[in-house]
Amino acid sequence: RKPDTFDFLGFTHYCSKGRNGKFRVKRKTSRKKFNAKVKAFKVWIKSVRNQHILDIWSAVRLKLVGHYRYYGITDNFSMLKNFLLVVQKLLYKWLNRRSQRRSFTYEMFDKFLTFNPLPRPKIYVNIYG
């Protein structure tokens, strides 16, 4: 039978097979740490939503790059992508609550993201290569 999974240093280590079909230990962001990071980001964006949008955007970029640097390990790309999607949803939600009327529509937010892109997820540590 498969060994149990375990959490260590913010990662869930689990058993799986690699592309060649051989046994391999894989890692992904721990659900507990992922939810804690999302909650912390939510609290932060709520507190700074009234600052200038470009200042918020530069801080968000730094936060995302820091997250990618720590959690950007082999086999964890899907969790990095999920974190980016959650951050984009939170940004849309809280930037629209800056005044009584909406600041963005979905189309305007997509256009803003086109001209001011957020960093894309990247694997920084390849532990098998």
Coordinates of N, CA, C and O in Angstrom, one line a residue:
R1 N 0.8 -1.2 0.0 CA 0.0 0.0 0.0 C 0.9 1.2 0.0 O 2.0 1.2 0.4
K2 N 0.3 2.4 -0.4 CA 1.0 3.6 -0.4 C 1.3 4.1 1.0 O 0.4 4.0 1.9
P3 N 2.5 4.7 1.2 CA 2.7 5.4 2.5 C 1.8 6.6 2.7 O 1.4 7.2 1.7
D4 N 1.6 7.0 3.9 CA 0.8 8.2 4.2 C 1.6 9.4 3.8 O 2.8 9.5 3.6
T5 N 0.8 10.5 3.6 CA 1.4 11.8 3.2 C 1.8 12.5 4.6 O 1.3 12.1 5.6
F6 N 2.6 13.4 4.5 CA 3.0 14.2 5.7 C 3.3 15.6 5.2 O 3.7 15.9 4.1
D7 N 3.1 16.6 6.2 CA 3.4 18.0 6.0 C 4.7 18.3 6.6 O 5.0 17.9 7.8
F8 N 5.6 19.1 5.9 CA 6.9 19.5 6.4 C 7.3 20.8 5.7 O 7.3 20.8 4.4
L9 N 7.6 21.8 6.4 CA 8.1 23.1 5.9 C 7.1 23.7 4.9 O 7.5 24.3 3.9
G10 N 5.8 23.5 5.1 CA 4.8 24.1 4.3 C 4.4 23.4 3.1 O 3.7 23.8 2.2
F11 N 5.0 22.2 2.9 CA 4.7 21.3 1.8 C 4.0 20.0 2.3 O 4.4 19.5 3.3
T12 N 3.2 19.5 1.4 CA 2.6 18.1 1.6 C 3.4 17.2 0.8 O 3.5 17.4 -0.5
H13 N 4.1 16.2 1.4 CA 4.9 15.3 0.6 C 4.0 14.0 0.4 O 3.5 13.5 1.4
Y14 N 3.9 13.6 -0.8 CA 3.1 12.4 -1.1 C 3.8 11.5 -2.1 O 4.7 12.0 -2.8
C15 N 3.4 10.3 -2.2 CA 4.0 9.3 -3.1 C 3.2 9.3 -4.4 O 2.0 9.3 -4.4
S16 N 4.0 9.2 -5.5 CA 3.4 9.1 -6.8 C 4.3 8.5 -7.8 O 5.4 8.0 -7.3
K17 N 4.0 8.5 -9.0 CA 4.9 8.0 -10.0 C 5.3 9.1 -10.9 O 4.6 10.0 -11.2
G18 N 6.6 9.1 -11.4 CA 7.1 10.1 -12.3 C 6.7 9.8 -13.7 O 5.9 8.8 -14.0
R19 N 7.2 10.6 -14.6 CA 6.8 10.4 -16.0 C 7.3 9.0 -16.6 O 6.7 8.5 -17.5
N20 N 8.4 8.5 -16.0 CA 8.9 7.2 -16.5 C 8.2 6.0 -15.8 O 8.5 4.9 -16.0
G21 N 7.2 6.3 -14.9 CA 6.5 5.2 -14.2 C 7.1 4.7 -13.0 O 6.6 3.8 -12.3
K22 N 8.2 5.3 -12.5 CA 8.9 4.9 -11.3 C 8.4 5.6 -10.1 O 7.9 6.8 -10.2
F23 N 8.6 5.1 -9.0 CA 8.2 5.7 -7.7 C 8.9 7.0 -7.5 O 10.1 7.1 -7.8
R24 N 8.2 8.0 -7.0 CA 8.8 9.3 -6.7 C 8.0 10.0 -5.6 O 6.8 9.9 -5.5
V25 N 8.7 10.7 -4.8 CA 8.0 11.5 -3.8 C 7.8 12.9 -4.4 O 8.7 13.5 -4.9
K26 N 6.6 13.3 -4.4 CA 6.2 14.7 -4.9 C 5.8 15.6 -3.8 O 5.5 15.2 -2.7
R27 N 5.9 16.9 -4.1 CA 5.5 17.9 -3.1 C 4.6 18.9 -3.7 O 4.6 19.2 -4.8
K28 N 3.7 19.4 -2.8 CA 2.8 20.5 -3.2 C 2.6 21.3 -1.9 O 2.8 20.9 -0.8
T29 N 2.1 22.5 -2.1 CA 1.8 23.4 -1.0 C 0.8 22.8 -0.1 O -0.2 22.3 -0.5
S30 N 1.1 22.8 1.2 CA 0.2 22.3 2.2 C -1.1 23.1 2.2 O -1.1 24.3 2.0
R31 N -2.3 22.4 2.3 CA -3.6 23.1 2.3 C -3.7 24.1 3.4 O -4.2 25.2 3.2
K32 N -3.1 23.7 4.5 CA -3.2 24.6 5.7 C -2.4 25.9 5.4 O -2.9 27.0 5.7
K33 N -1.2 25.8 4.9 CA -0.4 27.0 4.6 C -1.0 27.8 3.4 O -0.9 29.0 3.4
F34 N -1.6 27.1 2.4 CA -2.2 27.8 1.3 C -3.3 28.7 1.8 O -3.4 29.9 1.5
N35 N -4.2 28.1 2.6 CA -5.3 28.8 3.2 C -4.9 30.0 4.1 O -5.5 31.1 4.1
A36 N -3.8 29.8 4.8 CA -3.2 30.8 5.7 C -2.7 32.0 4.9 O -2.9 33.2 5.2
K37 N -2.0 31.7 3.8 CA -1.5 32.7 2.9 C -2.6 33.5 2.2 O -2.5 34.7 2.1
V38 N -3.6 32.8 1.8 CA -4.8 33.5 1.2 C -5.5 34.4 2.2 O -5.8 35.6 1.9
K39 N -5.6 33.9 3.4 CA -6.2 34.7 4.5 C -5.4 35.9 4.8 O -5.9 37.0 5.0
A40 N -4.1 35.8 4.9 CA -3.2 36.9 5.2 C -3.2 37.9 4.1 O -3.2 39.1 4.3
F41 N -3.3 37.4 2.8 CA -3.4 38.4 1.7 C -4.7 39.1 1.7 O -4.7 40.3 1.4
K42 N -5.8 38.4 2.1 CA -7.1 39.1 2.2 C -7.1 40.2 3.2 O -7.6 41.3 2.9
V43 N -6.5 39.9 4.4 CA -6.4 40.9 5.4 C -5.6 42.1 4.9 O -5.9 43.3 5.2
W44 N -4.5 41.8 4.3 CA -3.6 42.9 3.8 C -4.2 43.8 2.8 O -4.2 45.0 2.9
I45 N -4.9 43.1 1.8 CA -5.5 43.9 0.7 C -6.6 44.8 1.2 O -6.9 45.9 0.8
K46 N -7.3 44.3 2.2 CA -8.4 45.0 2.8 C -7.9 46.3 3.5 O -8.5 47.3 3.5
S47 N -6.7 46.1 4.1 CA -6.2 47.3 4.8 C -5.5 48.3 3.9 O -5.4 49.5 4.3
V48 N -5.1 48.0 2.7 CA -4.4 48.9 1.9 C -5.2 49.3 0.7 O -4.6 50.0 -0.2
R49 N -6.4 48.9 0.6 CA -7.2 49.1 -0.7 C -7.4 50.6 -1.0 O -7.6 50.9 -2.2
N50 N -7.2 51.5 -0.1 CA -7.4 53.0 -0.4 C -6.1 53.7 -0.8 O -6.2 54.9 -1.1
Q51 N -5.0 53.0 -0.9 CA -3.8 53.6 -1.4 C -3.8 53.7 -2.9 O -4.7 53.1 -3.5
H52 N -2.9 54.3 -3.5 CA -2.8 54.4 -4.9 C -2.6 53.1 -5.5 O -1.9 52.2 -5.0
I53 N -3.3 52.8 -6.6 CA -3.4 51.5 -7.2 C -2.0 51.0 -7.7 O -1.7 49.8 -7.6
L54 N -1.2 51.8 -8.1 CA 0.2 51.4 -8.6 C 1.1 51.0 -7.4 O 1.9 50.1 -7.5
D55 N 0.9 51.7 -6.3 CA 1.6 51.3 -5.1 C 1.1 49.9 -4.6 O 2.0 49.0 -4.2
I56 N -0.2 49.6 -4.7 CA -0.7 48.3 -4.3 C -0.1 47.3 -5.3 O 0.3 46.2 -4.8
W57 N -0.1 47.6 -6.5 CA 0.3 46.7 -7.6 C 1.7 46.3 -7.4 O 2.1 45.1 -7.6
S58 N 2.6 47.2 -7.1 CA 4.0 46.9 -6.9 C 4.2 46.0 -5.6 O 5.0 45.1 -5.7
A59 N 3.4 46.3 -4.6 CA 3.5 45.4 -3.4 C 3.0 44.0 -3.7 O 3.6 43.0 -3.2
V60 N 1.9 43.9 -4.5 CA 1.4 42.6 -4.8 C 2.4 41.8 -5.7 O 2.6 40.6 -5.5
R61 N 3.1 42.5 -6.6 CA 4.1 41.8 -7.4 C 5.2 41.2 -6.4 O 5.7 40.1 -6.6
L62 N 5.7 42.0 -5.5 CA 6.7 41.5 -4.5 C 6.2 40.3 -3.7 O 6.9 39.4 -3.5
K63 N 4.9 40.4 -3.3 CA 4.4 39.3 -2.5 C 4.3 38.0 -3.3 O 4.6 36.9 -2.9
L64 N 3.9 38.2 -4.6 CA 3.8 37.0 -5.5 C 5.1 36.4 -5.8 O 5.3 35.2 -5.8
V65 N 6.1 37.2 -6.1 CA 7.4 36.7 -6.4 C 8.0 36.0 -5.1 O 8.6 34.9 -5.3
G66 N 7.8 36.5 -4.0 CA 8.3 35.9 -2.7 C 7.6 34.5 -2.5 O 8.2 33.5 -2.2
H67 N 6.3 34.5 -2.8 CA 5.6 33.2 -2.7 C 6.1 32.2 -3.7 O 6.3 31.0 -3.4
Y68 N 6.3 32.6 -5.0 CA 6.8 31.7 -6.0 C 8.3 31.3 -5.7 O 8.6 30.1 -5.9
R69 N 9.1 32.1 -5.1 CA 10.4 31.7 -4.7 C 10.5 30.6 -3.7 O 11.3 29.8 -3.7
Y70 N 9.6 30.7 -2.7 CA 9.5 29.7 -1.6 C 8.9 28.5 -2.1 O 9.4 27.4 -1.9
Y71 N 7.7 28.6 -2.7 CA 6.9 27.4 -3.0 C 7.1 26.9 -4.4 O 6.5 26.0 -4.9
G72 N 8.0 27.6 -5.2 CA 8.3 27.2 -6.6 C 9.2 26.0 -6.7 O 10.4 26.2 -7.0
I73 N 8.7 24.8 -6.4 CA 9.5 23.6 -6.4 C 8.9 22.6 -7.3 O 7.7 22.8 -7.7
T74 N 9.6 21.7 -7.8 CA 9.2 20.7 -8.7 C 7.8 20.1 -8.3 O 7.6 19.8 -7.1
D75 N 6.9 19.9 -9.2 CA 5.6 19.3 -9.0 C 4.6 20.3 -8.3 O 3.5 19.8 -8.0
N76 N 4.9 21.5 -8.1 CA 4.0 22.4 -7.3 C 3.4 23.5 -8.2 O 2.9 24.5 -7.7
F77 N 3.5 23.4 -9.5 CA 3.1 24.5 -10.4 C 1.6 24.7 -10.3 O 1.1 25.9 -10.3
S78 N 0.8 23.7 -10.1 CA -0.7 23.9 -10.1 C -1.1 24.7 -8.9 O -2.0 25.5 -8.9
M79 N -0.4 24.5 -7.7 CA -0.8 25.2 -6.5 C -0.3 26.7 -6.7 O -1.0 27.6 -6.2
L80 N 0.8 26.9 -7.4 CA 1.2 28.3 -7.6 C 0.2 29.0 -8.5 O -0.1 30.2 -8.3
K81 N -0.3 28.3 -9.5 CA -1.3 28.9 -10.4 C -2.6 29.2 -9.7 O -3.2 30.2 -9.9
N82 N -3.0 28.2 -8.8 CA -4.2 28.5 -8.0 C -4.0 29.7 -7.1 O -5.0 30.5 -6.9
F83 N -2.8 29.9 -6.5 CA -2.6 31.1 -5.7 C -2.8 32.4 -6.5 O -3.4 33.3 -6.0
L84 N -2.2 32.4 -7.7 CA -2.3 33.5 -8.6 C -3.8 33.8 -8.9 O -4.2 35.0 -8.8
L85 N -4.6 32.8 -9.2 CA -6.0 33.0 -9.5 C -6.8 33.6 -8.3 O -7.6 34.5 -8.5
V86 N -6.5 33.1 -7.1 CA -7.1 33.6 -5.9 C -6.7 35.0 -5.7 O -7.6 35.8 -5.3
V87 N -5.5 35.3 -5.8 CA -5.0 36.7 -5.6 C -5.7 37.7 -6.6 O -6.1 38.8 -6.3
Q88 N -5.9 37.2 -7.9 CA -6.5 38.1 -8.9 C -8.0 38.3 -8.5 O -8.5 39.4 -8.6
K89 N -8.7 37.3 -8.0 CA -10.1 37.4 -7.6 C -10.2 38.4 -6.4 O -11.1 39.2 -6.3
L90 N -9.2 38.3 -5.4 CA -9.3 39.1 -4.3 C -9.0 40.6 -4.7 O -9.6 41.5 -4.1
L91 N -8.0 40.8 -5.6 CA -7.7 42.1 -6.1 C -9.0 42.8 -6.7 O -9.3 43.9 -6.5
Y92 N -9.6 42.0 -7.6 CA -10.8 42.5 -8.2 C -11.9 42.9 -7.2 O -12.5 44.0 -7.3
K93 N -12.1 42.0 -6.3 CA -13.1 42.3 -5.2 C -12.8 43.5 -4.4 O -13.7 44.4 -4.3
W94 N -11.6 43.6 -3.9 CA -11.3 44.7 -3.0 C -11.0 46.0 -3.7 O -11.2 47.1 -3.1
L95 N -10.5 46.0 -4.9 CA -10.3 47.2 -5.6 C -11.7 47.8 -6.0 O -11.8 49.0 -6.3
N96 N -12.7 47.0 -6.2 CA -14.0 47.5 -6.5 C -14.7 48.1 -5.2 O -15.8 48.7 -5.4
R97 N -14.2 47.9 -4.1 CA -14.8 48.4 -2.9 C -14.1 49.7 -2.4 O -14.1 50.0 -1.2
R98 N -13.5 50.4 -3.3 CA -12.8 51.6 -2.9 C -13.7 52.8 -2.8 O -13.3 53.8 -2.2
S99 N -14.9 52.7 -3.4 CA -15.8 53.8 -3.3 C -17.2 53.3 -3.4 O -17.4 52.0 -3.5
Q100 N -18.2 54.1 -3.5 CA -19.6 53.6 -3.6 C -19.9 53.0 -5.0 O -20.8 52.2 -5.1
R101 N -19.2 53.4 -6.0 CA -19.4 52.8 -7.3 C -18.2 52.0 -7.7 O -17.1 52.1 -7.1
R102 N -18.5 51.1 -8.6 CA -17.5 50.1 -8.9 C -16.3 50.7 -9.7 O -16.6 51.5 -10.6
S103 N -15.1 50.3 -9.3 CA -13.9 50.9 -10.0 C -13.7 50.1 -11.3 O -13.2 50.7 -12.3
F104 N -14.0 48.8 -11.3 CA -13.6 48.0 -12.5 C -14.8 47.1 -12.9 O -15.6 46.7 -12.0
T105 N -14.9 46.9 -14.2 CA -15.7 45.8 -14.7 C -14.7 44.7 -15.0 O -13.5 44.9 -14.9
Y106 N -15.2 43.5 -15.3 CA -14.3 42.4 -15.7 C -13.5 42.8 -16.9 O -12.3 42.5 -16.9
E107 N -14.0 43.4 -17.9 CA -13.3 43.8 -19.0 C -12.2 44.8 -18.7 O -11.1 44.7 -19.2
M108 N -12.6 45.8 -17.9 CA -11.6 46.8 -17.5 C -10.4 46.2 -16.7 O -9.3 46.6 -16.8
F109 N -10.8 45.3 -15.8 CA -9.8 44.6 -15.0 C -8.8 43.8 -15.8 O -7.6 43.8 -15.6
D110 N -9.4 43.1 -16.8 CA -8.5 42.3 -17.7 C -7.6 43.2 -18.5 O -6.5 42.9 -18.8
K111 N -8.1 44.4 -19.0 CA -7.3 45.3 -19.7 C -6.2 45.9 -18.8 O -5.1 46.0 -19.2
F112 N -6.6 46.2 -17.5 CA -5.6 46.6 -16.6 C -4.5 45.6 -16.4 O -3.3 45.9 -16.3
L113 N -4.9 44.3 -16.3 CA -3.9 43.2 -16.1 C -3.0 43.1 -17.4 O -1.9 42.7 -17.2
T114 N -3.6 43.4 -18.5 CA -2.8 43.3 -19.7 C -1.7 44.3 -19.7 O -0.5 44.1 -20.1
F115 N -2.0 45.6 -19.3 CA -1.0 46.6 -19.3 C -0.1 46.6 -18.0 O 1.0 47.2 -18.0
N116 N -0.6 46.0 -16.9 CA 0.2 45.9 -15.7 C 0.1 44.5 -15.2 O -0.5 44.1 -14.3
P117 N 0.9 43.6 -15.9 CA 0.7 42.2 -15.6 C 1.3 41.8 -14.2 O 2.3 42.4 -13.8
L118 N 0.8 40.8 -13.7 CA 1.3 40.2 -12.4 C 2.3 39.1 -12.8 O 2.2 38.6 -13.9
P119 N 3.3 38.9 -12.0 CA 4.3 37.8 -12.3 C 3.6 36.5 -12.5 O 2.7 36.1 -11.7
R120 N 4.0 35.7 -13.4 CA 3.5 34.4 -13.7 C 4.2 33.4 -12.8 O 5.4 33.6 -12.4
P121 N 3.5 32.3 -12.4 CA 4.2 31.3 -11.6 C 5.4 30.7 -12.3 O 5.3 30.5 -13.6
K122 N 6.4 30.4 -11.6 CA 7.6 29.8 -12.1 C 8.2 28.8 -11.1 O 8.2 29.1 -9.9
I123 N 8.7 27.8 -11.6 CA 9.4 26.8 -10.8 C 10.9 27.2 -10.7 O 11.6 27.3 -11.7
Y124 N 11.3 27.6 -9.5 CA 12.7 28.1 -9.3 C 13.6 27.0 -8.8 O 14.8 27.1 -9.0
V125 N 13.1 25.9 -8.2 CA 13.9 24.8 -7.7 C 13.5 23.5 -8.4 O 12.4 23.0 -8.2
N126 N 14.4 23.0 -9.2 CA 14.2 21.7 -9.8 C 15.0 20.7 -9.0 O 16.2 20.6 -9.1
I127 N 14.3 19.8 -8.2 CA 15.1 19.0 -7.3 C 15.6 17.7 -8.0 O 16.3 16.9 -7.4
Y128 N 15.1 17.5 -9.2 CA 15.5 16.2 -9.9 C 16.5 16.5 -11.1 O 16.8 15.6 -11.8
G129 N 16.9 17.7 -11.3 CA 17.7 18.0 -12.4 C 18.9 18.8 -12.2 O 19.4 19.2 -11.3

